[in-house]
Amino acid sequence: MAKRHTNRVGDFESLFLRLEELVLANSGEDEFDEIFKLLIAKLWDEWNPNPGRFSIQKTPDETRRQITALLREATDAWPGILEGTPVSRLTPAHLEVCVQAMQPHTIGTSGLEVMDTFFEFLVSTTAKGSKGQYFTPRHVVEFCVRVLRPSVSDVVLDPACGSSGFLTNTLGYLRRKGELTDQLTAEYCAGNLWGFDIDARAIKVAKALMILAGGDGSNILRLNSLLKPNAGDLFAGPSLTIEDVVRSRRRNHKGFDLIMTNPPFAGEVRENELLSQYTLAKARDKIERDILFLERCVELLRPGGRLAIVLPHNKFGVESLEYVRDWLLKKAHVLAVVGLGRHTFLPHTHQKTSILFAIKHQADERIDYTRPIFFAISERDGKNSKGQPIIREGAPTGGSAWDRWDHDLADILHGYEDYQRGSGEEAWRTSQ
């Protein structure tokens, strides 16, 4: 007989494992969708002035009516988070058991952590691995944000946004700097933060995270980011592109100021109609998806725009991909390459990765191949061989992964900042 998971108050991993177990036990429903609905109902209840409605009532039918009311109110307040009729598909008795499991937990005070945990544990490892989609550890996300230093004037994009970690971390960074007040957050999100992903479940979580971060999810949309305007009827009919969406909402859009992303590692693109749109795919009958994402990101940047992209390590050294690196150097100045540890993406993959930081060349800029590039390798990646976080000694309780995990990215950041000042790169960047 399988061991029953213990639901420990405050331990969100144990909560979701237990909920998954309960939903799968007899319902036959999709565990992701049903647990996601419960999360939204719980969050909405906690955000109300008089919380406490997310609870067991006198009968299972009354409990079901209470949860349905919460879901409808949340759908009205947070458009786009739930699709279709906002009602749980679980039976009243089954729903009551799940509500009882979730009721003791407080989610609203640590909502970003909860939704991250949800995305990590309920999007199955098999599904993520087959698509090459892996959760980006939040200390890696924060490192990228701190290196590129977004401002309130930057228009920011993640074309493979997953659970929107880069976007929500950008909000946190601007708040810590005092550049973004709570009152201005929604306005900033509506005009400056953009996230796209082809995975419907990721978009649901991303929208919820943006709302929890104080913004809205109106610019978090599902589409294939690799599609370009005028790419033809590749998918049997007109398909929205990033340009279509952004230009419908931003007048005179000339490109993004900042792109941060961790595109899918795995998978090859073979559709000739799509390959023909990419310089790096010309005369090839297939190409790895992340190479197309690299070209797409550079294309979507404005001249002088900044890029941080996580790529498999082979993109930086394999001889057969030298043509990709040559193309990149003609399009952008590579600021830095930071190698990440092999444990970084565990428990999902041992894939070794690096982060590429670059600035797109100006239209009339003379290409200088002698400009220096900062290189570093992380030797403490904050995780053990099982993919579990290693907590730094003396770390604050309840802090962010950046503050709590035992990693050396803060040291690398300081080294990069010293390098910028010493090389004159800082002055050059500021002038762009």
CSV table of C-alpha atoms in Angstrom, one decimal:
chain,number,residue,atom,x,y,z
A,1,MET,CA,0.0,0.0,0.0
A,2,ALA,CA,1.4,3.4,-1.0
A,3,LYS,CA,2.5,5.6,1.9
A,4,ARG,CA,0.2,8.5,2.6
A,5,HIS,CA,1.8,11.9,2.4
A,6,THR,CA,1.8,14.0,5.5
A,7,ASN,CA,0.3,17.5,5.3
A,8,ARG,CA,2.4,19.8,7.5
A,9,VAL,CA,1.1,23.3,8.1
A,10,GLY,CA,3.5,25.8,6.5
A,11,ASP,CA,5.1,23.2,4.3
A,12,PHE,CA,3.7,23.9,0.9
A,13,GLU,CA,5.4,20.9,-0.8
A,14,SER,CA,3.7,18.6,1.6
A,15,LEU,CA,0.4,20.4,1.1
A,16,PHE,CA,0.5,20.0,-2.7
A,17,LEU,CA,1.7,16.4,-2.6
A,18,ARG,CA,-1.3,15.6,-0.3
A,19,LEU,CA,-3.7,17.5,-2.4
A,20,GLU,CA,-2.5,15.8,-5.5
A,21,GLU,CA,-2.9,12.5,-3.7
A,22,LEU,CA,-6.5,13.4,-2.7
A,23,VAL,CA,-7.5,14.7,-6.1
A,24,LEU,CA,-6.1,11.7,-7.9
A,25,ALA,CA,-7.5,9.2,-5.4
A,26,ASN,CA,-11.1,8.9,-6.7
A,27,SER,CA,-12.0,12.0,-8.7
A,28,GLY,CA,-10.6,11.2,-12.1
A,29,GLU,CA,-10.3,15.0,-12.7
A,30,ASP,CA,-7.2,16.9,-13.8
A,31,GLU,CA,-5.2,17.5,-10.6
A,32,PHE,CA,-3.5,20.6,-11.9
A,33,ASP,CA,-6.8,22.3,-12.8
A,34,GLU,CA,-8.6,21.3,-9.6
A,35,ILE,CA,-5.8,22.3,-7.2
A,36,PHE,CA,-5.3,25.5,-9.1
A,37,LYS,CA,-9.0,26.4,-8.5
A,38,LEU,CA,-8.6,25.6,-4.8
A,39,LEU,CA,-5.6,27.9,-4.6
A,40,ILE,CA,-7.4,30.8,-6.3
A,41,ALA,CA,-10.4,30.4,-4.0
A,42,LYS,CA,-8.1,30.3,-0.9
A,43,LEU,CA,-6.2,33.3,-2.0
A,44,TRP,CA,-9.3,35.3,-2.7
A,45,ASP,CA,-10.7,34.5,0.7
A,46,GLU,CA,-7.5,35.6,2.4
A,47,TRP,CA,-7.3,38.9,0.5
A,48,ASN,CA,-10.8,39.9,1.5
A,49,PRO,CA,-11.4,42.1,4.6
A,50,ASN,CA,-13.3,39.4,6.4
A,51,PRO,CA,-11.5,36.1,5.6
A,52,GLY,CA,-12.7,32.7,6.8
A,53,ARG,CA,-15.1,31.6,4.1
A,54,PHE,CA,-12.7,29.0,2.7
A,55,SER,CA,-13.7,26.4,5.3
A,56,ILE,CA,-15.7,23.3,6.0
A,57,GLN,CA,-19.5,24.1,6.2
A,58,LYS,CA,-22.3,22.1,7.8
A,59,THR,CA,-22.7,19.8,4.8
A,60,PRO,CA,-20.5,19.0,1.7
A,61,ASP,CA,-23.1,20.7,-0.5
A,62,GLU,CA,-22.8,23.9,1.5
A,63,THR,CA,-19.0,23.7,1.3
A,64,ARG,CA,-19.2,23.4,-2.4
A,65,ARG,CA,-21.5,26.4,-2.7
A,66,GLN,CA,-19.1,28.5,-0.6
A,67,ILE,CA,-16.1,27.5,-2.7
A,68,THR,CA,-18.1,28.2,-5.9
A,69,ALA,CA,-19.0,31.7,-4.6
A,70,LEU,CA,-15.3,32.4,-3.9
A,71,LEU,CA,-14.2,31.3,-7.4
A,72,ARG,CA,-16.8,33.5,-9.1
A,73,GLU,CA,-15.8,36.5,-7.1
A,74,ALA,CA,-12.1,35.8,-7.8
A,75,THR,CA,-12.9,35.4,-11.5
A,76,ASP,CA,-14.7,38.8,-11.6
A,77,ALA,CA,-11.8,40.5,-9.7
A,78,TRP,CA,-9.0,38.8,-11.6
A,79,PRO,CA,-10.1,38.3,-15.2
A,80,GLY,CA,-8.2,35.7,-17.2
A,81,ILE,CA,-7.0,33.5,-14.3
A,82,LEU,CA,-9.7,30.8,-14.7
A,83,GLU,CA,-11.1,29.7,-18.0
A,84,GLY,CA,-14.7,28.7,-18.5
A,85,THR,CA,-17.2,28.3,-15.7
A,86,PRO,CA,-15.5,29.0,-12.3
A,87,VAL,CA,-16.6,25.8,-10.5
A,88,SER,CA,-14.8,22.8,-9.1
A,89,ARG,CA,-15.4,19.6,-10.9
A,90,LEU,CA,-14.8,17.6,-7.7
A,91,THR,CA,-17.8,15.9,-6.0
A,92,PRO,CA,-19.0,17.8,-2.8
A,93,ALA,CA,-17.6,15.1,-0.6
A,94,HIS,CA,-14.2,15.0,-2.4
A,95,LEU,CA,-14.0,18.8,-2.4
A,96,GLU,CA,-14.7,19.0,1.3
A,97,VAL,CA,-11.7,16.7,2.0
A,98,CYS,CA,-9.4,18.9,-0.1
A,99,VAL,CA,-10.7,22.1,1.6
A,100,GLN,CA,-10.0,20.5,5.0
A,101,ALA,CA,-6.4,19.8,3.9
A,102,MET,CA,-5.8,23.4,2.7
A,103,GLN,CA,-7.7,25.3,5.4
A,104,PRO,CA,-5.0,25.4,8.1
A,105,HIS,CA,-2.4,26.9,5.7
A,106,THR,CA,-2.0,30.7,5.2
A,107,ILE,CA,-1.1,31.3,1.5
A,108,GLY,CA,-1.6,35.1,1.0
A,109,THR,CA,1.4,36.2,3.0
A,110,SER,CA,3.8,34.1,0.9
A,111,GLY,CA,1.8,33.8,-2.3
A,112,LEU,CA,4.7,33.9,-4.8
A,113,GLU,CA,6.4,31.1,-3.0
A,114,VAL,CA,3.2,29.0,-2.9
A,115,MET,CA,2.6,29.4,-6.6
A,116,ASP,CA,6.2,28.7,-7.5
A,117,THR,CA,6.0,25.5,-5.4
A,118,PHE,CA,2.7,24.6,-7.2
A,119,PHE,CA,4.3,25.1,-10.6
A,120,GLU,CA,7.3,23.0,-9.6
A,121,PHE,CA,5.5,20.1,-8.2
A,122,LEU,CA,2.2,19.8,-10.1
A,123,VAL,CA,3.5,20.2,-13.6
A,124,SER,CA,4.8,16.7,-13.9
A,125,THR,CA,8.4,16.0,-14.3
A,126,THR,CA,7.8,13.9,-17.4
A,127,ALA,CA,5.9,16.6,-19.1
A,128,LYS,CA,8.5,19.2,-18.4
A,129,GLY,CA,11.4,17.0,-19.4
A,130,SER,CA,9.8,16.1,-22.8
A,131,LYS,CA,9.3,19.7,-23.6
A,132,GLY,CA,12.6,20.9,-22.2
A,133,GLN,CA,10.8,23.3,-19.9
A,134,TYR,CA,12.4,23.7,-16.5
A,135,PHE,CA,11.6,25.9,-13.5
A,136,THR,CA,14.2,28.6,-13.2
A,137,PRO,CA,15.5,28.8,-9.6
A,138,ARG,CA,14.7,32.2,-8.1
A,139,HIS,CA,18.2,33.0,-7.1
A,140,VAL,CA,19.2,32.6,-10.8
A,141,VAL,CA,16.3,34.9,-11.8
A,142,GLU,CA,17.3,37.5,-9.3
A,143,PHE,CA,21.0,37.4,-10.5
A,144,CYS,CA,19.9,38.2,-14.0
A,145,VAL,CA,17.7,41.1,-12.8
A,146,ARG,CA,20.5,42.5,-10.7
A,147,VAL,CA,23.0,42.3,-13.6
A,148,LEU,CA,20.8,44.1,-16.1
A,149,ARG,CA,19.2,46.5,-13.6
A,150,PRO,CA,15.8,47.3,-15.1
A,151,SER,CA,14.3,50.8,-14.7
A,152,VAL,CA,10.7,52.0,-14.6
A,153,SER,CA,11.2,53.2,-18.2
A,154,ASP,CA,12.2,49.8,-19.5
A,155,VAL,CA,9.7,47.7,-21.5
A,156,VAL,CA,10.5,44.2,-20.4
A,157,LEU,CA,9.8,40.9,-22.1
A,158,ASP,CA,10.0,37.2,-21.3
A,159,PRO,CA,9.0,35.2,-24.5
A,160,ALA,CA,9.1,31.9,-22.6
A,161,CYS,CA,7.8,33.2,-19.3
A,162,GLY,CA,6.7,30.0,-17.5
A,163,SER,CA,5.5,31.1,-14.1
A,164,SER,CA,6.7,34.7,-14.8
A,165,GLY,CA,9.7,34.6,-12.4
A,166,PHE,CA,11.7,37.2,-14.4
A,167,LEU,CA,8.8,39.6,-14.5
A,168,THR,CA,7.7,39.4,-10.9
A,169,ASN,CA,11.3,39.6,-9.8
A,170,THR,CA,11.6,42.8,-11.9
A,171,LEU,CA,8.8,44.3,-9.9
A,172,GLY,CA,10.5,43.3,-6.6
A,173,TYR,CA,13.7,44.9,-7.8
A,174,LEU,CA,12.1,48.2,-8.7
A,175,ARG,CA,10.2,48.3,-5.4
A,176,ARG,CA,13.4,47.8,-3.4
A,177,LYS,CA,15.0,50.6,-5.3
A,178,GLY,CA,12.1,52.9,-4.5
A,179,GLU,CA,11.3,53.4,-8.2
A,180,LEU,CA,7.9,51.7,-8.1
A,181,THR,CA,5.2,52.3,-5.5
A,182,ASP,CA,2.2,50.1,-4.9
A,183,GLN,CA,0.0,52.6,-6.5
A,184,LEU,CA,2.1,52.6,-9.7
A,185,THR,CA,2.6,48.9,-9.9
A,186,ALA,CA,-0.6,48.0,-11.9
A,187,GLU,CA,0.1,50.9,-14.4
A,188,TYR,CA,3.7,49.7,-14.9
A,189,CYS,CA,2.6,46.1,-15.4
A,190,ALA,CA,-0.1,47.1,-17.9
A,191,GLY,CA,2.4,49.1,-20.0
A,192,ASN,CA,5.9,47.7,-19.5
A,193,LEU,CA,5.8,44.0,-18.5
A,194,TRP,CA,5.1,41.4,-21.1
A,195,GLY,CA,5.2,37.6,-20.9
A,196,PHE,CA,4.3,34.9,-23.4
A,197,ASP,CA,4.4,31.2,-23.3
A,198,ILE,CA,3.0,28.3,-25.4
A,199,ASP,CA,2.0,26.3,-22.3
A,200,ALA,CA,-1.5,27.0,-21.1
A,201,ARG,CA,-0.8,25.9,-17.5
A,202,ALA,CA,2.2,28.1,-17.2
A,203,ILE,CA,0.2,31.1,-18.3
A,204,LYS,CA,-2.4,30.4,-15.6
A,205,VAL,CA,0.2,30.3,-12.9
A,206,ALA,CA,2.0,33.4,-14.4
A,207,LYS,CA,-1.2,35.5,-14.3
A,208,ALA,CA,-1.8,34.5,-10.7
A,209,LEU,CA,1.8,35.4,-9.7
A,210,MET,CA,1.5,38.8,-11.4
A,211,ILE,CA,-1.6,39.5,-9.4
A,212,LEU,CA,0.0,38.4,-6.2
A,213,ALA,CA,2.9,40.7,-7.0
A,214,GLY,CA,0.5,43.6,-7.1
A,215,GLY,CA,0.1,44.0,-10.9
A,216,ASP,CA,-2.3,42.4,-13.3
A,217,GLY,CA,-2.0,39.6,-15.8
A,218,SER,CA,-3.3,41.4,-18.8
A,219,ASN,CA,0.0,41.2,-20.7
A,220,ILE,CA,0.6,37.5,-19.9
A,221,LEU,CA,-0.7,35.7,-22.9
A,222,ARG,CA,-0.5,32.3,-24.5
A,223,LEU,CA,1.1,32.2,-28.0
A,224,ASN,CA,4.0,30.7,-29.9
A,225,SER,CA,6.7,33.2,-29.4
A,226,LEU,CA,8.7,31.8,-32.3
A,227,LEU,CA,6.1,32.8,-34.9
A,228,LYS,CA,7.0,36.0,-36.8
A,229,PRO,CA,4.7,38.5,-38.6
A,230,ASN,CA,3.8,37.4,-42.1
A,231,ALA,CA,5.1,33.9,-41.5
A,232,GLY,CA,2.2,32.4,-43.5
A,233,ASP,CA,-0.4,29.9,-42.5
A,234,LEU,CA,2.0,27.7,-40.7
A,235,PHE,CA,-0.6,26.4,-38.3
A,236,ALA,CA,-3.7,26.4,-40.6
A,237,GLY,CA,-4.8,29.9,-40.0
A,238,PRO,CA,-3.8,33.3,-38.8
A,239,SER,CA,-1.7,33.2,-35.6
A,240,LEU,CA,-0.9,36.0,-33.2
A,241,THR,CA,2.7,37.1,-32.8
A,242,ILE,CA,4.4,39.1,-30.1
A,243,GLU,CA,4.5,42.1,-32.4
A,244,ASP,CA,0.8,41.8,-33.1
A,245,VAL,CA,-0.1,41.9,-29.5
A,246,VAL,CA,2.3,44.6,-28.3
A,247,ARG,CA,1.6,47.0,-31.1
A,248,SER,CA,-2.1,46.7,-30.5
A,249,ARG,CA,-1.5,48.1,-27.0
A,250,ARG,CA,1.6,50.3,-27.3
A,251,ARG,CA,1.8,52.9,-30.0
A,252,ASN,CA,5.1,53.3,-31.8
A,253,HIS,CA,6.6,50.2,-30.3
A,254,LYS,CA,10.1,49.9,-31.6
A,255,GLY,CA,11.3,47.0,-29.7
A,256,PHE,CA,11.9,45.9,-26.1
A,257,ASP,CA,14.4,47.5,-23.8
A,258,LEU,CA,15.1,44.4,-21.8
A,259,ILE,CA,14.5,40.7,-22.4
A,260,MET,CA,15.2,38.0,-19.8
A,261,THR,CA,14.3,34.4,-20.5
A,262,ASN,CA,15.0,30.7,-20.0
A,263,PRO,CA,13.7,29.1,-23.2
A,264,PRO,CA,13.0,25.4,-23.6
A,265,PHE,CA,16.2,23.4,-23.7
A,266,ALA,CA,15.0,20.4,-25.6
A,267,GLY,CA,13.3,19.9,-28.9
A,268,GLU,CA,14.0,20.5,-32.5
A,269,VAL,CA,12.0,22.6,-34.9
A,270,ARG,CA,11.4,21.0,-38.3
A,271,GLU,CA,8.6,23.0,-39.9
A,272,ASN,CA,10.1,24.4,-43.1
A,273,GLU,CA,7.7,27.4,-43.0
A,274,LEU,CA,9.0,28.4,-39.6
A,275,LEU,CA,12.7,27.6,-40.3
A,276,SER,CA,12.6,29.8,-43.4
A,277,GLN,CA,11.9,32.8,-41.3
A,278,TYR,CA,15.2,32.5,-39.3
A,279,THR,CA,18.7,33.3,-40.5
A,280,LEU,CA,20.3,30.7,-38.2
A,281,ALA,CA,18.0,28.0,-39.7
A,282,LYS,CA,18.6,28.7,-43.4
A,283,ALA,CA,19.6,25.7,-45.5
A,284,ARG,CA,18.8,23.4,-42.5
A,285,ASP,CA,16.0,20.9,-42.2
A,286,LYS,CA,15.9,21.1,-38.4
A,287,ILE,CA,17.4,23.2,-35.6
A,288,GLU,CA,17.3,23.2,-31.8
A,289,ARG,CA,14.5,25.3,-30.4
A,290,ASP,CA,16.7,27.4,-28.1
A,291,ILE,CA,18.8,28.6,-31.0
A,292,LEU,CA,15.7,30.0,-32.6
A,293,PHE,CA,14.8,31.7,-29.3
A,294,LEU,CA,18.2,33.3,-29.2
A,295,GLU,CA,17.7,34.8,-32.7
A,296,ARG,CA,14.1,35.8,-31.9
A,297,CYS,CA,15.2,37.6,-28.7
A,298,VAL,CA,17.8,39.6,-30.5
A,299,GLU,CA,15.3,40.5,-33.2
A,300,LEU,CA,12.7,41.7,-30.6
A,301,LEU,CA,15.2,44.0,-28.8
A,302,ARG,CA,15.5,47.6,-29.8
A,303,PRO,CA,19.0,48.8,-30.7
A,304,GLY,CA,20.8,49.1,-27.4
A,305,GLY,CA,18.4,46.7,-25.7
A,306,ARG,CA,19.8,44.3,-23.1
A,307,LEU,CA,19.4,40.5,-23.0
A,308,ALA,CA,19.8,37.8,-20.4
A,309,ILE,CA,19.2,34.3,-21.7
A,310,VAL,CA,19.8,30.9,-20.1
A,311,LEU,CA,21.2,28.4,-22.6
A,312,PRO,CA,22.6,24.9,-22.6
A,313,HIS,CA,26.4,25.0,-22.1
A,314,ASN,CA,27.1,23.4,-25.5
A,315,LYS,CA,25.9,26.6,-27.2
A,316,PHE,CA,29.0,28.4,-26.0
A,317,GLY,CA,31.7,25.9,-27.0
A,318,VAL,CA,30.7,23.2,-29.4
A,319,GLU,CA,32.5,23.6,-32.8
A,320,SER,CA,29.4,22.8,-34.8
A,321,LEU,CA,27.6,25.8,-33.4
A,322,GLU,CA,30.4,28.3,-34.1
A,323,TYR,CA,28.1,29.8,-36.8
A,324,VAL,CA,25.6,30.7,-34.1
A,325,ARG,CA,28.3,32.5,-32.0
A,326,ASP,CA,29.6,34.4,-35.1
A,327,TRP,CA,26.1,35.5,-35.9
A,328,LEU,CA,25.5,36.7,-32.3
A,329,LEU,CA,28.7,38.8,-32.3
A,330,LYS,CA,27.6,40.6,-35.4
A,331,LYS,CA,24.3,41.4,-33.8
A,332,ALA,CA,25.2,42.2,-30.2
A,333,HIS,CA,28.0,42.9,-27.8
A,334,VAL,CA,28.3,40.0,-25.4
A,335,LEU,CA,28.7,41.5,-21.9
A,336,ALA,CA,29.2,38.4,-19.9
A,337,VAL,CA,28.8,34.6,-19.8
A,338,VAL,CA,28.2,33.0,-16.4
A,339,GLY,CA,28.4,29.2,-16.1
A,340,LEU,CA,25.9,27.6,-13.7
A,341,GLY,CA,26.5,24.5,-11.6
A,342,ARG,CA,25.3,21.1,-12.6
A,343,HIS,CA,22.8,21.0,-9.7
A,344,THR,CA,21.0,24.2,-10.7
A,345,PHE,CA,18.1,22.6,-12.5
A,346,LEU,CA,17.8,19.5,-10.4
A,347,PRO,CA,15.8,17.5,-9.6
A,348,HIS,CA,14.5,17.8,-13.2
A,349,THR,CA,17.7,17.7,-15.3
A,350,HIS,CA,21.5,17.5,-15.0
A,351,GLN,CA,21.8,19.8,-18.0
A,352,LYS,CA,24.6,22.2,-17.5
A,353,THR,CA,23.8,25.8,-18.5
A,354,SER,CA,25.2,29.2,-18.8
A,355,ILE,CA,23.7,32.7,-18.8
A,356,LEU,CA,24.4,35.0,-21.7
A,357,PHE,CA,24.3,38.7,-21.2
A,358,ALA,CA,24.4,41.0,-24.2
A,359,ILE,CA,23.5,44.4,-25.7
A,360,LYS,CA,22.1,44.7,-29.2
A,361,HIS,CA,24.2,46.8,-31.5
A,362,GLN,CA,23.0,50.2,-32.6
A,363,ALA,CA,22.0,50.4,-36.3
A,364,ASP,CA,25.2,52.3,-37.3
A,365,GLU,CA,27.5,50.9,-34.6
A,366,ARG,CA,31.0,49.7,-35.7
A,367,ILE,CA,31.5,46.2,-34.5
A,368,ASP,CA,34.5,45.9,-32.2
A,369,TYR,CA,35.5,42.3,-31.7
A,370,THR,CA,38.2,43.3,-29.3
A,371,ARG,CA,35.9,44.5,-26.5
A,372,PRO,CA,36.3,42.4,-23.4
A,373,ILE,CA,33.8,39.8,-22.1
A,374,PHE,CA,33.3,38.9,-18.5
A,375,PHE,CA,33.4,35.2,-17.8
A,376,ALA,CA,32.6,33.4,-14.5
A,377,ILE,CA,31.7,30.0,-13.3
A,378,SER,CA,29.4,29.4,-10.3
A,379,GLU,CA,30.9,26.8,-7.9
A,380,ARG,CA,28.1,26.9,-5.3
A,381,ASP,CA,24.8,26.5,-7.0
A,382,GLY,CA,22.6,26.5,-3.9
A,383,LYS,CA,21.3,22.9,-4.3
A,384,ASN,CA,22.5,19.5,-3.4
A,385,SER,CA,22.7,16.4,-5.7
A,386,LYS,CA,19.0,15.7,-5.1
A,387,GLY,CA,18.0,19.2,-6.2
A,388,GLN,CA,17.1,20.3,-2.7
A,389,PRO,CA,18.0,23.9,-1.5
A,390,ILE,CA,21.1,24.2,0.6
A,391,ILE,CA,20.3,26.9,3.2
A,392,ARG,CA,23.1,29.3,4.1
A,393,GLU,CA,24.1,29.3,7.7
A,394,GLY,CA,22.5,32.2,9.5
A,395,ALA,CA,20.1,32.8,6.7
A,396,PRO,CA,16.9,34.7,7.6
A,397,THR,CA,13.7,32.7,8.0
A,398,GLY,CA,11.2,33.2,5.3
A,399,GLY,CA,13.6,35.3,3.1
A,400,SER,CA,14.1,35.0,-0.6
A,401,ALA,CA,16.1,32.2,-2.3
A,402,TRP,CA,18.8,34.9,-3.0
A,403,ASP,CA,19.2,35.6,0.7
A,404,ARG,CA,18.7,32.1,2.1
A,405,TRP,CA,20.3,29.6,-0.4
A,406,ASP,CA,24.0,28.9,-0.2
A,407,HIS,CA,25.1,30.2,-3.6
A,408,ASP,CA,28.0,32.3,-4.9
A,409,LEU,CA,26.0,34.4,-7.5
A,410,ALA,CA,26.2,37.5,-5.2
A,411,ASP,CA,30.0,37.2,-5.4
A,412,ILE,CA,29.9,36.9,-9.1
A,413,LEU,CA,27.7,39.9,-9.3
A,414,HIS,CA,30.2,42.0,-7.3
A,415,GLY,CA,33.0,40.7,-9.6
A,416,TYR,CA,31.0,41.7,-12.7
A,417,GLU,CA,30.3,45.2,-11.2
A,418,ASP,CA,34.0,45.7,-10.5
A,419,TYR,CA,34.9,44.5,-14.0
A,420,GLN,CA,32.4,47.0,-15.5
A,421,ARG,CA,33.9,49.9,-13.6
A,422,GLY,CA,37.5,48.9,-14.4
A,423,SER,CA,36.9,48.3,-18.1
A,424,GLY,CA,34.8,51.4,-18.8
A,425,GLU,CA,31.9,49.1,-19.7
A,426,GLU,CA,29.7,50.8,-17.2
A,427,ALA,CA,30.1,54.2,-18.8
A,428,TRP,CA,29.5,52.8,-22.2
A,429,ARG,CA,26.3,51.1,-21.1
A,430,THR,CA,25.0,54.2,-19.4
A,431,SER,CA,25.4,56.2,-22.6
A,432,GLN,CA,23.2,53.8,-24.6
